[in-house]
Structures are given as structure tokens and as C-alpha cells.
Amino acid sequence: MALHSAWKARECCWSFIRALHKGSAASSTPQVPEHTQLSWILSCMVRLPRLQHLHQWKAKTAKQKHDGTADLLTYPVLQAADILLYKSCSQSTNVPVGEDQVQHMELVQDLAQSFNKKYEEFFPVPKSILTSMKKVKSLRDPSAKMSKSDPDKLATVGITDSPEEIEAVTDFTSEVTYEPAGRPGVSNLVALHAAVAGLPVQEVVRRSAGLDTARYKLAVADAVIEKFAPIKREIEKLKLDKDHLEKVLQAGSAKAKELAHPVCQEVKKLVGFL
């Protein structure tokens, strides 16, 4: 989800900064403890079977041979806290999500409504915003979503990947068509191409007439490279300015704290902690 993704990106940046320092000078990562505090309060309002029936939990624990940990189980509650904590922001009431996160957003909505019913009308009930490309699928297995945790590096495309690394996988049949049921591999490429080019799927197929799928792979790679190039250049530039990154992260943390603290304090008052 949007706010949680931003929080995770902040943590990744700090990991990078600590690595640059190669020491403990940057070890005191700025924290907003209200996230985990609200998460614990919300976890007291959700029943175990509800979390165990979420698709993400079942899929991930199946891969781990049903050895999932408690933090993985309660991760959607932390997501809910990440969103509801910033109830005064538009990003908290209108949340862009992928199709795979719709269930988690339903949990966020239910938690907000349950809290409001038990205490008072406090949290706005957020709405999900789905884009035209509701799920980015794996380049190795188009029946699954693309995931940064996938051990197969050829299944994903990273913003900071080199042009040589941005390669796609398809079914190698002769022409480019969009048939998700019959040709999921090439259809996944068409959907990805449409997303990065900002074009309807039908227009991408029309423009690709005459290309076999081997050449079409290269066309998709070129489109992805062109889309990511300015973002990658900006990331590389920022990585050279550690002081600026630290200032931005510290300022962002302070601003988040400024917004989150009064909300969390009010929640604590409502539930009887203060």
C-alpha cells in the first residue's frame, strides 16, 4: 500500500546510507513508533481466523511449508495502522493498491468501522483505487504476481536494473496477441508494455503487428528501459549525496511523527490507555 511502501522505501534508503558509512554513525534510524503502537491496538480487534484466511498469508506460508511467523500473519494489521494513522491525509482515505492487496484493504476498512462502532466516529473509512493494470505478473510465471522477494531474478524488473538485466520471458509463439487465458506469457508482456507506455492494450497489439514474440521481447525491454531511465538517473544522483539523503529522511521522519503522534494519542485516550 502507498504509505507502507513509502515507509519501506525509507527503511531501504537508510540501509543503503548505513552501508555507505560502514560503521555505526548512521545506526540511529529515525523512527515513528506510533506505527507499531497503533498496529498492536488494532490487532486486538481482529480475530485469528480472519488473518489466516487472507490470500497473501496462505500463499506465502504454503511456500514456506506452513512455517510462517506471527509477524507475517499480522503484517496486514501493520498496513492498516500505516494507513489509518494519517487519517488527515488524502492518501489515507484514497489508497492506490494492486489487485492482490484488495483483501488487505477490506481488512483496513473493517478495522476502521469496528473501531468507530466500539468507540466513536474517529477513522475515515479508506477507499481502494485500482489502476488499469491491477497486477504486475511474474515474467517467469505469469499466473503469479511479480514480487521483489522472488528468488528467481529473471522473474522481476527492478527500477535500478541495467538495460542488460531488463529482459522478458514469453512463450515464443509467432505473433503478438492478447489472450490471457490461452497465452499468459505474451499477454503479460503486452500488459506490461501497455502500462509503461501509457497505451491501451489493443493499441499495443496493433502497433506490434508483424513482430514475432522474440523481437517483441526486445521492444518491451526498450519501453521499460525508456520509462525507468530518468528515475534510475535520479536515484544514482541521490546516492552520491549522502548528506542530502539523511536530511530528507530526518525531515520526513519528523513530519510523519508530527502527523502520527496526536492521532495515536487520541486513540490511546479512546481505548483507555491514557
XYZ file of N, CA and C in Angstrom:
822
model
N 0.834 -1.194 0.000
C 0.000 0.000 0.000
C 0.871 1.248 0.000
N 0.226 2.348 -0.337
C 1.019 3.544 -0.638
C 1.889 3.996 0.529
N 1.282 4.193 1.703
C 2.059 4.711 2.830
C 3.066 3.691 3.321
N 2.644 2.407 3.321
C 3.587 1.399 3.795
C 4.751 1.267 2.826
N 4.461 1.366 1.521
C 5.537 1.297 0.542
C 6.528 2.430 0.752
N 6.002 3.604 1.049
C 6.886 4.744 1.299
C 7.741 4.491 2.529
N 7.138 3.912 3.562
C 7.876 3.615 4.799
C 8.976 2.589 4.522
N 8.636 1.547 3.723
C 9.634 0.538 3.400
C 10.756 1.135 2.561
N 10.410 2.034 1.644
C 11.431 2.691 0.835
C 12.368 3.507 1.716
N 11.796 4.176 2.728
C 12.615 4.954 3.669
C 13.599 4.036 4.394
N 13.119 2.876 4.823
C 13.993 1.936 5.526
C 15.102 1.432 4.606
N 14.743 1.179 3.320
C 15.753 0.731 2.371
C 16.820 1.806 2.162
N 16.388 3.049 2.077
C 17.344 4.152 1.919
C 18.286 4.205 3.104
N 17.735 4.010 4.306
C 18.591 4.069 5.493
C 19.570 2.906 5.541
N 19.141 1.744 5.052
C 20.067 0.614 4.986
C 21.220 0.944 4.053
N 20.881 1.593 2.935
C 21.913 1.994 1.976
C 22.870 3.004 2.602
N 22.320 3.979 3.325
C 23.147 5.010 3.952
C 24.081 4.400 4.994
N 23.551 3.465 5.797
C 24.395 2.824 6.806
C 25.539 2.058 6.143
N 25.222 1.425 4.999
C 26.268 0.686 4.289
C 27.347 1.629 3.786
N 26.933 2.828 3.339
C 27.911 3.804 2.865
C 28.823 4.259 3.995
N 28.251 4.427 5.161
C 29.048 4.874 6.310
C 29.987 3.777 6.802
N 29.609 2.508 6.583
C 30.406 1.365 7.031
C 30.754 1.474 8.514
N 29.793 1.855 9.273
C 30.027 1.970 10.707
C 28.731 2.264 11.414
N 28.840 2.708 12.655
C 27.641 2.922 13.469
C 27.176 4.365 13.459
N 27.826 5.221 12.690
C 27.479 6.647 12.727
C 26.046 6.902 12.329
N 25.535 6.083 11.403
C 24.158 6.300 10.932
C 23.226 5.209 11.438
N 23.575 4.606 12.567
C 22.792 3.464 13.042
C 21.490 3.873 13.697
N 21.360 5.129 14.078
C 20.133 5.566 14.762
C 19.087 5.990 13.735
N 18.448 4.972 13.103
C 17.422 5.222 12.098
C 16.276 5.995 12.712
N 15.786 7.062 12.037
C 14.648 7.792 12.577
C 13.426 6.878 12.652
N 12.706 6.945 13.750
C 11.598 6.042 13.978
C 10.311 6.814 14.211
N 9.202 6.166 13.830
C 7.872 6.668 14.158
C 7.180 5.512 14.877
N 7.401 5.384 16.193
C 6.897 4.220 16.929
C 5.379 4.122 16.960
N 4.696 5.209 16.608
C 3.229 5.183 16.593
C 2.682 4.125 15.631
N 3.456 3.783 14.605
C 3.016 2.746 13.666
C 2.792 1.418 14.385
N 3.805 0.981 15.132
C 3.686 -0.299 15.820
C 2.726 -0.220 16.999
N 2.625 0.947 17.632
C 1.686 1.100 18.747
C 0.241 0.960 18.274
N -0.098 1.643 17.193
C -1.453 1.530 16.660
C -1.702 0.133 16.109
N -0.670 -0.459 15.515
C -0.806 -1.816 14.985
C -1.203 -2.788 16.090
N -0.571 -2.659 17.262
C -0.904 -3.571 18.360
C -2.341 -3.358 18.824
N -2.770 -2.117 18.925
C -4.145 -1.829 19.341
C -5.141 -2.421 18.347
N -4.877 -2.247 17.065
C -5.775 -2.780 16.043
C -5.769 -4.301 16.031
N -4.618 -4.902 16.357
C -4.545 -6.372 16.363
C -5.456 -6.973 17.433
N -5.775 -6.179 18.441
C -6.686 -6.650 19.492
C -8.136 -6.669 19.021
N -8.383 -6.152 17.811
C -9.743 -6.046 17.305
C -10.010 -6.985 16.131
N -9.041 -7.825 15.794
C -9.230 -8.740 14.665
C -9.025 -10.171 15.144
N -9.876 -11.059 14.675
C -9.800 -12.458 15.098
C -8.801 -13.231 14.239
N -8.199 -14.236 14.840
C -7.160 -15.026 14.186
C -7.618 -15.638 12.859
N -8.804 -16.255 12.780
C -9.219 -16.855 11.505
C -9.288 -15.851 10.367
N -9.624 -14.596 10.670
C -9.711 -13.590 9.617
C -8.343 -13.391 8.964
N -7.287 -13.344 9.772
C -5.943 -13.166 9.232
C -5.464 -14.423 8.512
N -5.827 -15.581 9.043
C -5.381 -16.836 8.446
C -6.033 -17.116 7.095
N -7.150 -16.467 6.817
C -7.849 -16.693 5.555
C -7.455 -15.696 4.461
N -6.551 -14.781 4.760
C -6.103 -13.834 3.746
C -5.226 -14.563 2.712
N -5.435 -14.234 1.439
C -4.741 -14.935 0.358
C -3.230 -14.845 0.494
N -2.727 -13.660 0.849
C -1.283 -13.472 0.933
C -0.674 -14.394 1.987
N -1.338 -14.503 3.135
C -0.845 -15.377 4.205
C -0.804 -16.826 3.734
N -1.882 -17.279 3.113
C -1.947 -18.667 2.670
C -0.909 -18.961 1.587
N -0.721 -18.011 0.668
C 0.241 -18.229 -0.413
C 1.673 -18.267 0.112
N 2.008 -17.323 0.995
C 3.378 -17.250 1.489
C 3.711 -18.406 2.430
N 2.755 -18.779 3.279
C 3.042 -19.899 4.189
C 3.116 -21.214 3.433
N 2.372 -21.326 2.331
C 2.462 -22.541 1.513
C 3.873 -22.682 0.951
N 4.466 -21.568 0.522
C 5.835 -21.593 0.011
C 6.826 -21.934 1.116
N 6.489 -21.545 2.359
C 7.377 -21.803 3.494
C 7.025 -23.108 4.205
N 6.249 -23.945 3.533
C 5.816 -25.236 4.093
C 5.091 -25.035 5.415
N 4.208 -24.015 5.414
C 3.343 -23.708 6.563
C 4.138 -23.409 7.830
N 5.250 -22.747 7.631
C 6.100 -22.366 8.751
C 6.153 -20.849 8.890
N 5.045 -20.169 8.553
C 5.002 -18.712 8.616
C 5.053 -18.205 10.046
N 5.645 -17.046 10.232
C 5.802 -16.476 11.564
C 4.674 -15.491 11.877
N 4.564 -15.115 13.142
C 3.483 -14.244 13.586
C 3.531 -12.875 12.934
N 4.751 -12.368 12.670
C 4.835 -11.051 12.054
C 4.285 -11.063 10.634
N 4.450 -12.183 9.926
C 3.872 -12.318 8.590
C 2.349 -12.365 8.680
N 1.849 -13.039 9.683
C 0.401 -13.140 9.872
C -0.219 -11.778 10.163
N 0.436 -10.982 11.006
C -0.129 -9.697 11.425
C 0.315 -8.526 10.553
N 1.083 -8.816 9.503
C 1.557 -7.765 8.610
C 0.413 -6.898 8.065
N -0.732 -7.474 7.660
C -1.831 -6.630 7.168
C -2.363 -5.659 8.217
N -2.236 -6.016 9.498
C -2.676 -5.093 10.552
C -1.720 -3.907 10.629
N -0.431 -4.167 10.444
C 0.539 -3.069 10.388
C 0.240 -2.161 9.198
N -0.133 -2.755 8.073
C -0.526 -1.957 6.913
C -1.715 -1.062 7.262
N -2.671 -1.622 7.989
C -3.842 -0.839 8.393
C -3.436 0.340 9.264
N -2.515 0.085 10.189
C -2.021 1.170 11.045
C -1.307 2.231 10.227
N -0.510 1.788 9.246
C 0.207 2.734 8.383
C -0.754 3.687 7.683
N -1.911 3.179 7.321
C -2.896 3.995 6.596
C -3.721 4.852 7.552
N -4.304 4.227 8.555
C -5.241 4.928 9.435
C -4.557 5.982 10.303
N -3.279 5.805 10.551
C -2.541 6.740 11.397
C -2.493 8.141 10.787
N -2.595 8.209 9.472
C -2.519 9.505 8.781
C -3.892 9.888 8.233
N -4.878 9.820 9.117
C -6.263 9.987 8.704
C -6.580 11.368 8.156
N -5.731 12.333 8.409
C -5.976 13.681 7.897
C -5.432 13.869 6.484
N -4.703 12.874 5.964
C -4.104 12.985 4.630
C -4.998 12.316 3.596
N -4.994 12.854 2.389
C -5.806 12.272 1.322
C -5.346 10.855 0.986
N -4.020 10.574 1.168
C -3.501 9.244 0.873
C -4.079 8.199 1.819
N -4.623 8.633 2.942
C -5.179 7.694 3.912
C -6.616 7.339 3.578
N -7.298 8.183 2.831
C -8.705 7.925 2.503
C -8.871 7.400 1.081
N -7.882 7.609 0.232
C -7.901 7.094 -1.137
C -6.557 6.428 -1.393
N -6.542 5.087 -1.330
C -5.282 4.348 -1.315
C -5.091 3.568 -2.618
N -4.068 3.907 -3.415
C -3.787 3.131 -4.626
C -3.235 1.755 -4.246
N -3.861 0.708 -4.734
C -3.417 -0.652 -4.412
C -3.466 -1.527 -5.659
N -2.712 -2.616 -5.614
C -2.807 -3.636 -6.643
C -3.924 -4.598 -6.296
N -4.297 -5.400 -7.276
C -5.402 -6.338 -7.080
C -5.138 -7.292 -5.920
N -3.867 -7.641 -5.714
C -3.510 -8.586 -4.654
C -3.676 -7.994 -3.259
N -3.836 -6.653 -3.179
C -3.974 -6.002 -1.874
C -5.417 -5.622 -1.544
N -6.352 -5.984 -2.410
C -7.754 -5.619 -2.169
C -8.260 -6.229 -0.860
N -7.913 -7.487 -0.622
C -8.323 -8.142 0.636
C -7.772 -7.407 1.848
N -6.526 -6.983 1.764
C -5.926 -6.258 2.882
C -6.638 -4.931 3.103
N -7.034 -4.277 2.020
C -7.768 -3.023 2.156
C -9.145 -3.249 2.771
N -9.751 -4.381 2.484
C -11.035 -4.713 3.109
C -10.859 -4.863 4.618
N -9.705 -5.423 5.005
C -9.403 -5.533 6.436
C -9.233 -4.139 7.051
N -8.544 -3.246 6.353
C -8.374 -1.868 6.838
C -9.738 -1.211 7.039
N -10.614 -1.364 6.063
C -11.950 -0.774 6.141
C -12.735 -1.344 7.319
N -12.648 -2.668 7.496
C -13.374 -3.312 8.601
C -12.834 -2.858 9.961
N -11.513 -2.723 10.060
C -10.921 -2.281 11.319
C -11.336 -0.849 11.651
N -11.363 0.015 10.643
C -11.796 1.399 10.863
C -13.248 1.432 11.332
N -14.112 0.648 10.682
C -15.527 0.629 11.047
C -15.738 0.020 12.427
N -14.976 -1.034 12.736
C -15.102 -1.673 14.057
C -14.673 -0.717 15.164
N -13.570 -0.009 14.933
C -13.095 0.959 15.928
C -14.131 2.060 16.125
N -14.655 2.581 15.026
C -15.651 3.656 15.106
C -16.909 3.203 15.843
N -17.306 1.975 15.614
C -18.516 1.452 16.249
C -18.300 1.230 17.747
N -17.117 0.769 18.112
C -16.844 0.463 19.514
C -16.563 1.709 20.336
N -15.936 2.711 19.716
C -15.547 3.905 20.478
C -16.302 5.147 20.011
N -15.905 5.706 18.902
C -16.612 6.847 18.330
C -16.181 6.989 16.874
N -16.880 7.809 16.114
C -16.509 8.029 14.705
C -15.174 8.768 14.669
N -14.126 8.031 14.455
C -12.779 8.600 14.533
C -12.007 8.437 13.232
N -11.993 7.223 12.688
C -11.238 6.967 11.465
C -12.125 7.076 10.234
N -11.715 7.836 9.224
C -12.421 7.766 7.938
C -12.186 6.388 7.325
N -13.200 5.852 6.658
C -13.062 4.531 6.040
C -12.427 4.713 4.659
N -11.217 4.202 4.458
C -10.500 4.441 3.203
C -11.101 3.674 2.027
N -10.849 4.201 0.843
C -11.306 3.552 -0.386
C -10.091 3.068 -1.174
N -10.272 1.961 -1.877
C -9.210 1.440 -2.732
C -9.286 2.089 -4.112
N -8.123 2.405 -4.662
C -8.038 2.917 -6.027
C -7.246 1.895 -6.840
N -7.901 1.287 -7.830
C -7.245 0.318 -8.694
C -6.928 0.955 -10.039
N -5.691 0.775 -10.505
C -5.310 1.299 -11.811
C -5.728 0.311 -12.897
N -5.516 0.686 -14.153
C -5.894 -0.190 -15.261
C -5.101 -1.493 -15.237
N -3.845 -1.431 -14.785
C -3.053 -2.650 -14.619
C -3.096 -3.032 -13.154
N -4.025 -3.908 -12.809
C -4.296 -4.195 -11.411
C -3.238 -5.072 -10.756
N -2.491 -5.803 -11.564
C -1.453 -6.676 -11.013
C -0.319 -6.813 -12.025
N 0.909 -6.599 -11.561
C 2.083 -6.841 -12.395
C 2.499 -8.288 -12.175
N 2.498 -9.078 -13.233
C 2.723 -10.513 -13.092
C 4.178 -10.895 -13.338
N 4.551 -12.012 -12.760
C 5.907 -12.531 -12.876
C 6.258 -12.797 -14.333
N 7.500 -12.484 -14.700
C 7.954 -12.760 -16.054
C 8.309 -14.228 -16.254
N 8.465 -14.962 -15.176
C 8.744 -16.397 -15.249
C 7.470 -17.225 -15.142
N 6.559 -16.771 -14.281
C 5.301 -17.484 -14.061
C 4.158 -16.481 -14.123
N 3.571 -16.261 -15.317
C 2.540 -15.233 -15.453
C 1.244 -15.529 -14.709
N 1.177 -16.680 -14.043
C -0.005 -16.944 -13.206
C 0.168 -16.334 -11.819
N 1.400 -15.904 -11.486
C 1.700 -15.313 -10.172
C 2.074 -13.852 -10.340
N 1.986 -13.080 -9.242
C 2.346 -11.666 -9.316
C 3.866 -11.504 -9.294
N 4.317 -10.394 -9.844
C 5.732 -10.070 -9.773
C 6.053 -9.646 -8.348
N 7.080 -10.242 -7.775
C 7.409 -9.974 -6.377
C 8.904 -9.746 -6.220
N 9.262 -8.687 -5.488
C 10.684 -8.396 -5.267
C 11.350 -9.468 -4.422
N 10.561 -10.296 -3.721
C 11.140 -11.362 -2.900
C 11.288 -12.672 -3.678
N 10.919 -12.677 -4.958
C 11.045 -13.883 -5.775
C 12.528 -14.244 -5.906
N 12.904 -15.476 -5.560
C 14.327 -15.858 -5.648
C 14.839 -15.901 -7.082
N 13.926 -16.046 -8.057
C 14.316 -16.058 -9.462
C 14.424 -14.619 -9.958
N 15.635 -14.134 -10.138
C 15.864 -12.740 -10.519
C 15.304 -12.421 -11.904
N 15.131 -13.440 -12.743
C 14.595 -13.208 -14.084
C 13.072 -13.059 -14.077
N 12.464 -13.175 -12.899
C 11.015 -13.047 -12.808
C 10.567 -11.606 -12.605
N 11.514 -10.729 -12.271
C 11.151 -9.359 -11.917
C 11.956 -8.337 -12.717
N 11.439 -7.122 -12.749
C 12.140 -5.985 -13.332
C 12.296 -4.937 -12.243
N 13.531 -4.526 -11.982
C 13.794 -3.509 -10.975
C 14.061 -2.167 -11.617
N 13.640 -1.107 -10.938
C 13.843 0.233 -11.485
C 15.319 0.518 -11.716
N 16.160 -0.008 -10.851
C 17.594 0.275 -10.968
C 18.342 -0.782 -11.781
N 17.619 -1.725 -12.394
C 18.278 -2.733 -13.233
C 18.953 -2.080 -14.427
N 20.034 -2.682 -14.866
C 20.707 -2.197 -16.073
C 19.893 -2.618 -17.291
N 20.098 -1.947 -18.449
C 19.397 -2.363 -19.668
C 19.604 -3.843 -19.981
N 20.798 -4.356 -19.686
C 21.076 -5.771 -19.966
C 20.235 -6.697 -19.091
N 19.888 -6.225 -17.890
C 19.126 -7.071 -16.969
C 17.628 -7.051 -17.266
N 17.184 -6.015 -17.975
C 15.743 -5.897 -18.246
C 15.407 -6.759 -19.460
N 15.197 -8.009 -19.195
C 14.815 -8.957 -20.229
C 13.516 -9.621 -19.812
N 12.727 -10.031 -20.788
C 11.424 -10.620 -20.500
C 11.386 -12.075 -20.936
N 10.383 -12.793 -20.417
C 10.170 -14.194 -20.747
C 8.797 -14.322 -21.371
N 8.685 -15.048 -22.490
C 7.394 -15.207 -23.153
C 7.268 -16.639 -23.669
N 6.251 -16.894 -24.491
C 6.022 -18.272 -24.921
C 6.628 -18.585 -26.289
N 7.223 -17.587 -26.936
C 7.955 -17.778 -28.182
C 7.100 -18.279 -29.347
N 5.778 -18.086 -29.310
C 4.982 -18.363 -30.493
C 5.076 -17.171 -31.426
N 4.523 -17.284 -32.610
C 4.927 -16.410 -33.701
C 4.460 -14.974 -33.628
N 3.282 -14.664 -33.130
C 2.774 -13.303 -33.215
C 2.371 -12.768 -31.851
N 2.206 -11.454 -31.812
C 1.832 -10.790 -30.568
C 0.318 -10.673 -30.501
N -0.266 -11.323 -29.490
C -1.713 -11.240 -29.246
C -1.946 -11.061 -27.760
N -3.162 -10.656 -27.420
C -3.513 -10.526 -26.005
C -4.605 -11.525 -25.688
N -4.203 -12.679 -25.153
C -5.115 -13.756 -24.787
C -4.682 -14.302 -23.428
N -5.064 -13.618 -22.338
C -4.580 -14.018 -21.004
C -4.819 -15.482 -20.655
N -5.943 -16.049 -21.090
C -6.232 -17.441 -20.745
C -5.386 -18.412 -21.555
N -5.264 -18.160 -22.866
C -4.554 -19.092 -23.731
C -3.069 -18.825 -23.855
N -2.657 -17.556 -23.768
C -1.250 -17.194 -23.928
C -0.846 -16.231 -22.812
N -0.759 -16.723 -21.608
C -0.472 -15.832 -20.470
C 0.890 -15.164 -20.550
N 1.894 -15.823 -21.138
C 3.234 -15.258 -21.192
C 3.299 -13.997 -22.019
N 2.887 -14.095 -23.292
C 2.946 -12.931 -24.161
C 1.916 -11.889 -23.741
N 0.776 -12.323 -23.196
C -0.243 -11.375 -22.722
C 0.275 -10.564 -21.552
N 1.092 -11.186 -20.710
C 1.717 -10.471 -19.601
C 2.654 -9.384 -20.123
N 3.408 -9.710 -21.173
C 4.294 -8.720 -21.771
C 3.512 -7.555 -22.367
N 2.391 -7.869 -23.022
C 1.562 -6.820 -23.606
C 1.025 -5.902 -22.513
N 0.569 -6.488 -21.407
C 0.046 -5.684 -20.300
C 1.135 -4.802 -19.706
N 2.328 -5.359 -19.549
C 3.451 -4.580 -19.017
C 3.826 -3.456 -19.983
N 3.865 -3.768 -21.259
C 4.170 -2.773 -22.293
C 3.144 -1.641 -22.264
N 1.863 -2.002 -22.178
C 0.795 -1.001 -22.144
C 0.926 -0.099 -20.927
N 1.316 -0.687 -19.797
C 1.425 0.093 -18.559
C 2.550 1.115 -18.637
N 3.729 0.697 -19.108
C 4.863 1.624 -19.131
C 4.737 2.644 -20.262
N 4.004 2.271 -21.350
C 3.845 3.191 -22.474
C 2.631 4.094 -22.320
N 1.745 3.771 -21.359
C 0.543 4.565 -21.163
C -0.441 4.426 -22.313
N -0.538 3.223 -22.871
C -1.414 2.961 -24.015
C -2.404 1.849 -23.684
N -3.565 1.828 -24.350
C -4.475 0.697 -24.187
C -3.849 -0.578 -24.740
N -4.235 -1.711 -24.178
C -3.697 -2.998 -24.622
C -3.926 -3.197 -26.119
N -5.127 -2.840 -26.589
C -5.444 -3.045 -28.006
C -4.513 -2.243 -28.914
N -4.133 -1.043 -28.468
C -3.238 -0.208 -29.265
C -1.831 -0.798 -29.298
N -1.390 -1.361 -28.185
C -0.071 -2.005 -28.149
C -0.036 -3.177 -29.119
N -1.098 -3.985 -29.110
C -1.163 -5.130 -30.029
C -1.153 -4.646 -31.475
N -1.915 -3.588 -31.759
C -1.978 -3.061 -33.131
C -0.599 -2.594 -33.599
N 0.107 -1.866 -32.719
C 1.420 -1.349 -33.088
C 2.476 -2.448 -33.214
N 2.187 -3.590 -32.631
C 3.161 -4.686 -32.658
C 2.887 -5.680 -33.781
N 1.936 -5.357 -34.635
C 1.629 -6.250 -35.762
C 2.878 -6.466 -36.610
N 3.124 -7.715 -36.978
C 4.294 -8.040 -37.793
C 5.497 -8.473 -36.994
N 5.474 -8.255 -35.688
C 6.596 -8.688 -34.847
C 6.356 -10.108 -34.348
N 7.406 -10.930 -34.379
C 7.279 -12.199 -33.667
C 7.604 -11.931 -32.198
N 7.319 -12.897 -31.346
C 7.460 -12.634 -29.909
C 8.912 -12.478 -29.485
N 9.837 -13.065 -30.228
C 11.256 -12.891 -29.896
C 11.652 -11.423 -30.062
N 11.228 -10.806 -31.155
C 11.537 -9.386 -31.362
C 10.690 -8.507 -30.449
N 9.483 -8.994 -30.147
C 8.618 -8.199 -29.273
C 9.207 -8.088 -27.874
N 9.879 -9.133 -27.412
C 10.558 -9.068 -26.109
C 11.493 -7.870 -26.054
N 12.235 -7.668 -27.140
C 13.181 -6.556 -27.183
C 12.454 -5.215 -27.181
N 11.298 -5.156 -27.848
C 10.511 -3.922 -27.874
C 9.994 -3.581 -26.479
N 9.552 -4.608 -25.764
C 9.071 -4.381 -24.390
C 10.230 -3.934 -23.506
N 11.374 -4.587 -23.648
C 12.542 -4.211 -22.855
C 12.918 -2.749 -23.116
N 12.886 -2.344 -24.387
C 13.210 -0.953 -24.727
C 12.238 0.019 -24.070
N 10.944 -0.337 -24.064
C 9.927 0.533 -23.468
C 10.132 0.660 -21.962
N 10.460 -0.450 -21.310
C 10.700 -0.432 -19.868
C 11.956 0.378 -19.547
N 13.010 0.165 -20.323
C 14.266 0.901 -20.113
C 14.024 2.400 -20.253
N 13.281 2.791 -21.299
C 12.997 4.212 -21.534
C 12.193 4.814 -20.380
N 11.253 4.044 -19.846
C 10.418 4.536 -18.736
C 11.227 4.705 -17.464
N 12.116 3.754 -17.199
C 12.854 3.770 -15.938
C 14.108 4.630 -15.979
N 14.606 4.939 -17.165
C 15.897 5.628 -17.289
C 15.981 6.909 -16.466
N 15.020 7.860 -16.577
C 15.152 9.095 -15.789
C 15.067 8.848 -14.286
N 14.272 7.850 -13.889
C 14.155 7.516 -12.463
C 15.473 6.945 -11.969
N 16.046 6.051 -12.760
C 17.320 5.444 -12.379
C 18.410 6.505 -12.278
N 18.441 7.458 -13.235
C 19.456 8.518 -13.191
C 19.330 9.345 -11.919
N 18.081 9.645 -11.534
C 17.863 10.437 -10.325
C 18.301 9.667 -9.080
N 18.021 8.364 -9.046
C 18.448 7.536 -7.910
C 19.972 7.531 -7.804
N 20.637 7.337 -8.930
C 22.095 7.308 -8.921
C 22.660 8.644 -8.450
N 22.033 9.745 -8.861
C 22.494 11.069 -8.439
C 22.312 11.253 -6.935
N 21.168 10.835 -6.431
C 20.900 10.984 -4.998
C 21.831 10.124 -4.156
N 22.200 8.962 -4.659
C 23.088 8.074 -3.911
C 24.470 8.685 -3.699
N 24.808 9.675 -4.519
C 26.109 10.327 -4.381
C 26.098 11.433 -3.325
N 24.899 11.803 -2.857
C 24.781 12.905 -1.895
C 24.186 12.372 -0.591
N 25.035 11.746 0.228
C 24.568 11.115 1.465
C 23.988 12.135 2.443
N 24.609 13.299 2.533
C 24.130 14.319 3.470
C 22.716 14.756 3.124
N 22.458 14.936 1.838
C 21.118 15.342 1.411
C 20.096 14.261 1.750
N 20.448 13.001 1.484
C 19.535 11.899 1.786
C 19.210 11.851 3.277
N 20.215 12.015 4.098
C 19.997 11.979 5.543
C 19.080 13.111 5.988
N 19.279 14.299 5.426
C 18.429 15.441 5.786
C 16.984 15.211 5.366
N 16.795 14.661 4.161
C 15.447 14.391 3.667
C 14.750 13.350 4.533
N 15.478 12.297 4.879
C 14.902 11.239 5.695
C 14.574 11.729 7.106
N 15.453 12.531 7.674
C 15.208 13.080 9.008
C 14.001 14.025 8.990
N 13.923 14.857 7.950
C 12.796 15.788 7.843
C 11.495 15.028 7.633
N 11.534 13.985 6.793
C 10.338 13.181 6.562
C 9.886 12.459 7.811
N 10.845 11.946 8.564
C 10.523 11.262 9.810
C 9.884 12.223 10.810
N 10.434 13.429 10.901
C 9.877 14.432 11.824
C 8.462 14.818 11.428
N 8.236 14.976 10.119
C 6.901 15.332 9.640
C 5.909 14.210 9.906
N 6.325 12.964 9.647
C 5.462 11.817 9.918
C 5.111 11.740 11.398
N 6.117 11.985 12.236
C 5.902 11.973 13.691
C 4.909 13.062 14.094
N 5.042 14.219 13.488
C 4.151 15.341 13.792
C 2.691 14.996 13.479
N 2.477 14.260 12.386
C 1.120 13.875 11.996
C 0.611 12.675 12.800
N 1.506 11.721 13.053
C 1.092 10.461 13.666
C 0.868 10.557 15.167
N 1.683 11.332 15.849
C 1.638 11.350 17.311
C 0.266 11.756 17.866
N -0.329 12.878 17.436
C -1.623 13.247 18.020
C -2.728 12.241 17.724
N -2.678 11.595 16.567
C -3.683 10.584 16.235
C -3.549 9.393 17.177
N -2.312 8.945 17.372
C -2.083 7.797 18.254
C -2.457 8.128 19.701
N -2.158 9.340 20.125
C -2.517 9.746 21.481
C -4.030 9.747 21.674
N -4.753 10.214 20.671
C -6.213 10.236 20.760
C -6.777 8.819 20.790
N -6.181 7.919 20.012
C -6.606 6.520 20.037
C -6.384 5.927 21.423
N -5.229 6.216 22.027
C -4.934 5.704 23.362
C -5.941 6.215 24.389
N -6.344 7.455 24.244
C -7.363 8.010 25.143
C -8.694 7.302 24.976
N -9.066 7.064 23.720
C -10.348 6.422 23.421
C -10.418 4.994 23.957
N -9.292 4.263 23.863
C -9.310 2.860 24.319
C -8.990 2.743 25.806
N -8.620 3.866 26.456
C -8.421 3.845 27.890
C -6.994 3.692 28.354
N -6.027 3.872 27.468
C -4.619 3.788 27.867
C -4.147 5.055 28.555
N -4.781 6.183 28.253
C -4.371 7.464 28.842
C -5.537 8.079 29.593
